[in-house]
XYZ file of C-alpha atoms in Angstrom:
411
model
C 77.408 123.444 131.387
C 80.346 121.426 130.122
C 79.815 118.330 132.268
C 77.926 116.853 135.167
C 79.949 115.135 137.880
C 78.325 112.914 140.449
C 79.490 110.157 142.733
C 80.669 109.308 146.207
C 83.877 108.709 148.127
C 84.511 106.149 150.784
C 87.564 108.002 152.067
C 89.383 111.261 151.300
C 92.435 112.412 153.225
C 94.461 115.501 152.389
C 97.455 116.873 154.239
C 99.118 120.175 153.421
C 101.649 122.113 155.477
C 102.647 124.875 153.137
C 100.021 127.211 151.623
C 101.095 130.730 150.656
C 98.131 132.762 149.434
C 100.234 135.765 148.492
C 102.610 133.782 146.299
C 99.810 131.455 145.157
C 101.748 128.340 146.131
C 100.586 125.144 147.834
C 102.639 122.260 149.151
C 100.450 119.143 149.141
C 102.029 116.511 151.357
C 99.580 113.823 150.394
C 96.151 113.268 148.897
C 94.619 109.831 149.445
C 91.357 108.707 147.824
C 89.764 105.319 148.422
C 86.502 103.807 147.225
C 85.577 106.549 144.764
C 82.646 105.894 142.430
C 82.393 108.816 140.028
C 80.419 109.442 136.842
C 81.396 112.308 134.550
C 78.661 113.027 132.013
C 79.762 115.302 129.197
C 77.222 117.734 127.761
C 76.410 117.362 124.061
C 77.005 121.068 123.527
C 79.180 123.375 125.544
C 78.433 127.131 125.541
C 81.442 129.302 124.896
C 83.047 130.645 128.053
C 83.915 134.270 127.345
C 85.161 135.050 130.834
C 88.881 135.353 131.436
C 90.336 134.232 134.735
C 94.075 134.204 135.255
C 95.349 131.478 137.560
C 98.970 131.506 138.665
C 98.877 128.875 141.392
C 101.755 126.444 141.690
C 101.186 123.109 143.414
C 103.908 120.797 144.678
C 102.386 117.354 145.360
C 104.575 114.884 147.234
C 102.134 111.977 147.018
C 98.754 111.327 145.409
C 97.136 107.918 145.666
C 93.841 106.480 144.425
C 92.712 102.977 145.440
C 89.695 100.748 144.758
C 87.938 103.382 142.672
C 85.830 103.587 139.534
C 85.641 106.544 137.159
C 83.328 106.592 134.152
C 83.318 109.282 131.467
C 80.243 109.318 129.228
C 79.445 111.441 126.219
C 77.654 111.371 122.920
C 80.560 109.624 121.182
C 82.415 107.989 124.070
C 82.003 105.711 127.038
C 85.228 105.240 129.014
C 85.216 103.193 132.184
C 88.196 102.709 134.526
C 88.433 100.434 137.526
C 91.514 101.471 139.465
C 93.033 99.047 141.941
C 95.970 101.296 142.832
C 97.261 104.496 141.222
C 100.077 106.490 142.790
C 101.942 109.598 141.690
C 105.069 110.864 143.443
C 106.783 114.247 143.344
C 104.427 116.183 141.098
C 104.687 119.856 140.222
C 101.857 121.758 138.528
C 102.262 125.338 137.326
C 98.706 126.390 136.437
C 99.831 129.750 135.066
C 102.176 128.194 132.503
C 100.078 125.024 132.051
C 103.221 123.076 132.884
C 102.920 119.702 134.602
C 105.581 117.301 135.904
C 105.370 113.954 137.684
C 108.581 112.211 138.673
C 107.089 108.744 139.146
C 103.673 107.119 138.638
C 102.425 103.556 139.069
C 99.190 101.834 138.087
C 98.528 98.317 139.389
C 96.032 95.607 138.352
C 93.451 97.967 136.906
C 90.895 97.713 134.095
C 89.991 100.153 131.343
C 87.353 99.971 128.625
C 86.379 102.192 125.732
C 83.050 100.714 124.683
C 82.605 98.832 122.531
C 86.000 98.598 120.790
C 88.576 98.304 123.572
C 88.531 96.301 126.776
C 91.763 96.189 128.786
C 92.257 94.170 131.949
C 95.092 93.505 134.392
C 96.735 96.794 133.435
C 99.928 97.617 135.331
C 102.270 100.447 134.425
C 105.306 102.302 135.743
C 105.988 105.666 134.128
C 108.797 108.045 135.088
C 109.758 111.623 134.217
C 106.346 112.662 132.902
C 106.336 116.180 131.460
C 103.709 118.237 129.660
C 103.793 121.839 128.558
C 102.150 122.231 125.168
C 103.417 121.337 122.652
C 106.110 119.387 124.536
C 105.324 115.945 125.950
C 107.800 113.395 127.273
C 107.777 110.278 129.439
C 109.799 107.180 130.270
C 107.638 104.049 130.199
C 109.548 101.688 132.464
C 106.939 98.924 132.409
C 103.518 98.284 130.888
C 101.533 95.075 131.122
C 97.974 94.457 129.918
C 95.466 92.106 128.338
C 93.093 93.175 125.569
C 89.943 91.095 125.838
C 88.179 91.732 122.513
C 91.050 90.869 120.146
C 93.213 88.684 122.368
C 96.269 90.959 122.485
C 98.511 90.380 125.488
C 101.471 92.569 126.445
C 103.900 91.062 128.955
C 106.174 94.107 129.024
C 106.545 97.362 127.121
C 109.307 99.911 127.641
C 110.041 103.136 125.776
C 111.278 106.722 125.971
C 108.830 109.022 124.204
C 109.116 112.722 123.483
C 107.060 115.041 121.274
C 107.699 118.698 120.545
C 106.512 121.214 117.977
C 108.633 119.681 115.217
C 109.132 115.960 115.808
C 108.227 112.676 117.504
C 110.985 110.582 119.092
C 110.557 106.995 120.296
C 113.741 105.447 121.681
C 114.604 102.259 123.560
C 111.225 100.801 122.602
C 110.807 97.142 123.464
C 107.607 95.106 123.315
C 107.347 91.583 124.670
C 104.311 89.342 124.249
C 103.903 85.623 124.976
C 104.905 84.975 121.345
C 107.044 87.905 120.154
C 109.846 90.267 121.070
C 110.170 93.592 119.225
C 112.642 96.498 119.401
C 111.996 99.776 117.631
C 113.411 103.267 117.236
C 111.606 106.156 115.541
C 112.546 109.755 114.819
C 109.934 111.515 112.707
C 109.463 115.161 111.908
C 105.796 116.096 112.078
C 105.776 117.250 108.464
C 107.278 113.983 107.154
C 103.909 112.967 105.690
C 103.286 116.286 103.951
C 103.259 116.459 100.149
C 105.194 119.724 99.864
C 108.692 120.044 101.358
C 108.272 117.073 103.688
C 110.528 116.457 106.651
C 112.298 113.173 107.336
C 111.469 109.902 109.023
C 113.918 107.367 110.426
C 112.730 103.947 111.533
C 114.691 100.964 112.847
C 112.863 97.707 113.595
C 114.232 94.451 114.955
C 111.763 91.812 115.992
C 110.967 88.143 116.324
C 107.289 87.611 115.581
C 105.462 84.497 116.768
C 102.596 82.736 115.064
C 100.286 83.556 117.973
C 100.562 87.283 117.218
C 100.359 86.816 113.443
C 97.042 85.061 114.064
C 95.599 88.403 115.187
C 95.629 89.422 111.493
C 94.038 86.211 110.229
C 91.088 88.050 108.660
C 93.454 89.983 106.375
C 95.389 86.885 105.214
C 94.626 84.507 102.323
C 92.641 81.482 103.413
C 94.854 78.740 104.829
C 98.012 80.851 104.891
C 98.257 81.020 108.680
C 98.206 77.227 108.992
C 101.106 76.964 106.524
C 103.383 79.247 108.529
C 105.954 77.539 110.773
C 105.572 77.533 114.528
C 108.993 79.079 115.146
C 109.396 82.850 115.305
C 109.909 84.893 112.145
C 112.817 87.348 112.466
C 112.162 90.740 110.832
C 114.663 93.590 110.582
C 114.415 96.876 108.749
C 116.028 100.297 108.696
C 114.472 103.015 106.542
C 114.697 106.775 106.249
C 113.074 109.358 104.024
C 109.618 110.810 103.424
C 106.751 110.662 100.930
C 109.073 111.944 98.210
C 111.737 109.294 98.638
C 112.249 106.351 100.962
C 115.633 104.701 101.359
C 115.561 101.075 102.552
C 118.917 100.680 104.244
C 118.149 97.168 105.388
C 115.302 94.664 105.113
C 115.579 91.137 106.383
C 113.249 88.178 106.897
C 114.527 84.950 108.415
C 112.789 81.749 109.412
C 115.345 79.288 110.836
C 115.673 76.252 108.581
C 113.117 77.649 106.116
C 113.973 80.990 104.577
C 116.439 83.897 104.554
C 115.634 87.068 102.614
C 117.681 90.282 102.542
C 117.064 93.433 100.516
C 117.951 97.097 100.218
C 117.048 99.893 97.835
C 114.955 103.008 97.471
C 111.470 104.065 96.415
C 110.702 107.516 95.078
C 107.233 109.059 95.050
C 105.757 106.246 97.192
C 102.557 108.136 98.098
C 101.429 108.392 94.483
C 102.031 104.677 94.127
C 99.876 103.868 97.146
C 97.091 106.091 95.827
C 97.198 104.411 92.404
C 99.464 101.326 92.196
C 99.185 101.113 88.396
C 99.790 104.776 87.630
C 102.602 104.780 85.053
C 105.785 106.539 86.148
C 104.435 106.981 89.685
C 107.047 104.668 91.175
C 110.806 104.683 90.808
C 112.341 101.643 92.428
C 115.892 100.495 93.065
C 116.053 97.052 94.613
C 118.679 94.467 95.514
C 117.301 91.253 97.005
C 118.694 87.834 97.913
C 116.703 84.752 98.855
C 117.962 81.462 100.292
C 115.798 78.497 101.191
C 117.193 75.089 102.206
C 113.921 73.441 101.147
C 111.809 74.854 98.338
C 108.724 73.072 99.718
C 108.236 75.898 102.210
C 107.850 78.398 99.338
C 105.908 76.234 96.899
C 103.156 75.546 99.430
C 102.104 79.195 99.086
C 101.700 78.917 95.290
C 98.081 78.407 94.226
C 97.893 75.091 92.275
C 95.527 76.806 89.835
C 98.388 79.090 88.795
C 100.226 76.225 87.061
C 97.141 74.368 85.853
C 97.462 73.545 82.164
C 101.125 74.562 81.910
C 102.464 71.018 82.087
C 104.873 72.051 84.851
C 104.950 70.530 88.318
C 106.480 72.184 91.346
C 109.688 70.434 92.448
C 110.007 69.158 96.011
C 112.685 68.846 98.665
C 115.300 71.027 96.943
C 117.268 74.098 98.083
C 116.887 77.442 96.290
C 119.140 80.501 95.953
C 117.831 83.555 94.127
C 118.857 87.183 93.713
C 117.514 90.143 91.764
C 118.700 93.661 90.997
C 116.359 96.064 89.234
C 115.391 99.704 88.872
C 112.752 101.733 87.056
C 109.009 102.303 87.175
C 105.755 100.880 85.899
C 106.480 102.265 82.427
C 109.999 100.886 82.094
C 111.533 98.451 84.572
C 115.166 97.496 83.980
C 116.126 94.041 85.174
C 119.877 94.341 85.703
C 120.273 90.824 86.975
C 118.088 87.881 87.919
C 119.694 84.706 89.201
C 117.918 81.495 90.194
C 119.960 78.541 91.383
C 119.076 75.097 92.610
C 122.525 73.815 93.627
C 123.552 70.789 91.596
C 120.466 71.120 89.394
C 120.060 74.372 87.455
C 121.484 77.854 87.152
C 119.346 80.477 85.409
C 120.437 84.085 84.810
C 118.444 86.792 83.037
C 118.506 90.510 82.315
C 116.489 92.878 80.190
C 113.679 95.435 80.289
C 109.981 95.151 80.977
C 107.763 97.793 79.370
C 104.326 98.617 80.755
C 104.522 96.374 83.810
C 100.732 96.453 84.206
C 100.288 94.637 80.855
C 102.483 91.553 81.095
C 100.155 89.477 78.905
C 101.713 91.143 75.863
C 105.148 89.554 75.264
C 106.170 92.527 73.131
C 106.590 94.368 76.414
C 109.783 92.375 77.016
C 112.813 94.137 75.526
C 116.523 93.266 75.289
C 115.910 90.094 77.274
C 118.942 87.819 77.707
C 118.787 84.356 79.272
C 121.594 82.036 80.336
C 120.607 78.533 81.331
C 122.719 75.720 82.757
C 121.242 72.410 83.901
C 123.804 70.009 85.323
C 121.331 67.133 85.115
C 118.324 67.279 82.838
C 116.512 64.679 84.975
C 115.448 67.498 87.275
C 113.567 69.152 84.411
C 112.051 65.897 83.226
C 110.630 65.190 86.672
C 109.090 68.672 86.721
C 107.113 68.050 83.504
C 103.687 66.482 83.410
C 104.053 63.152 81.495
C 100.859 63.996 79.617
C 102.625 66.977 78.041
C 104.719 64.766 75.732
C 102.243 61.941 75.347
C 101.716 60.845 71.733
C 104.417 63.239 70.473
C 106.955 60.527 69.831
C 109.582 62.547 71.685
C 111.755 60.730 74.193
C 113.762 62.896 76.564
C 117.242 61.590 77.422
C 118.333 61.162 81.028
C 121.437 61.974 83.035
C 122.882 64.669 80.767
C 123.518 68.389 81.173
C 122.152 71.246 79.075
C 123.470 74.770 78.552
C 121.911 77.532 76.531
C 121.774 81.264 75.857
C 118.921 83.247 74.352
């Protein structure tokens, strides 16, 4: 036997005024269930059913409603428990012969769902319209979804989306997720073979969100120690638009903005990204084209993320309270990375520009890996550099550095 079903009902009411046995059609005016307490126990092994029974019944259901009920599904690898406050479905049509199912409107109110022990959802409310299933086609309009996840602290105030899946692609449109801390919009069109190695299809993703610190905290265990505390309390704006597949990904737009702290924009492309993920230091596995621009009104926000041990013994101190503008344009791979342009500016202080080639990017300790490197340096006031040097660096050398002058150089 496939399953054992046991339980009880407090109330069951069914009304039907249109049953045609010859045409195998039933009009179900309403089906009302209240106070159900049902356990479905799945068998560990299910014998193969070799019998063939053709069913061509069509059922038109005007209203189905379940209230104050509990349904538990138990098996060797699952334990799903649902406590349903109210579940209604309007205007349903079920063609059993074609395995085609439609529901015009469904609502779930103030219900709980758990999948032990990983997931525990409470206060679940949902409104879903235009539900359709006929394998392999699935589509639905999620007009509203609200829930609380009790194990990890996730809270969804509202989720909306249009979802459709067919034999070739997945489409997610008009997606919007709102939490107490964040607001996210997303669009996705992905062919099902986009992740294949041979002749992959395409993927298009557009993301526009404002992420709050409360949601970032959910990933605390994956972050460097102390990093979460250093992030600002205001929302971080993230935007991206990408298209491609595992052969080549085009980054049409990438943006990160923290008001008053940081603005980063970038675009470019990555070829053969899957091989790079499998082995990040595999030579020639990655071909990258990147244009990036960074603006920060106060460099302190960036320098707080630099490990002090990184500069220990170099004689250099991180500057404070200064703005920073930087841009980079590069292309190549781990074997040969061409730096077309690197610009670092601290307005009124320094202007540094560089270009060249980096050979064997995974062996930067060897300076011979730098090729055709050109540097242009312009410091309007050398005092900035003096203040960035550890006084001990020049102690007992007899060298006195002048103040208030500018320096220019090319190498």
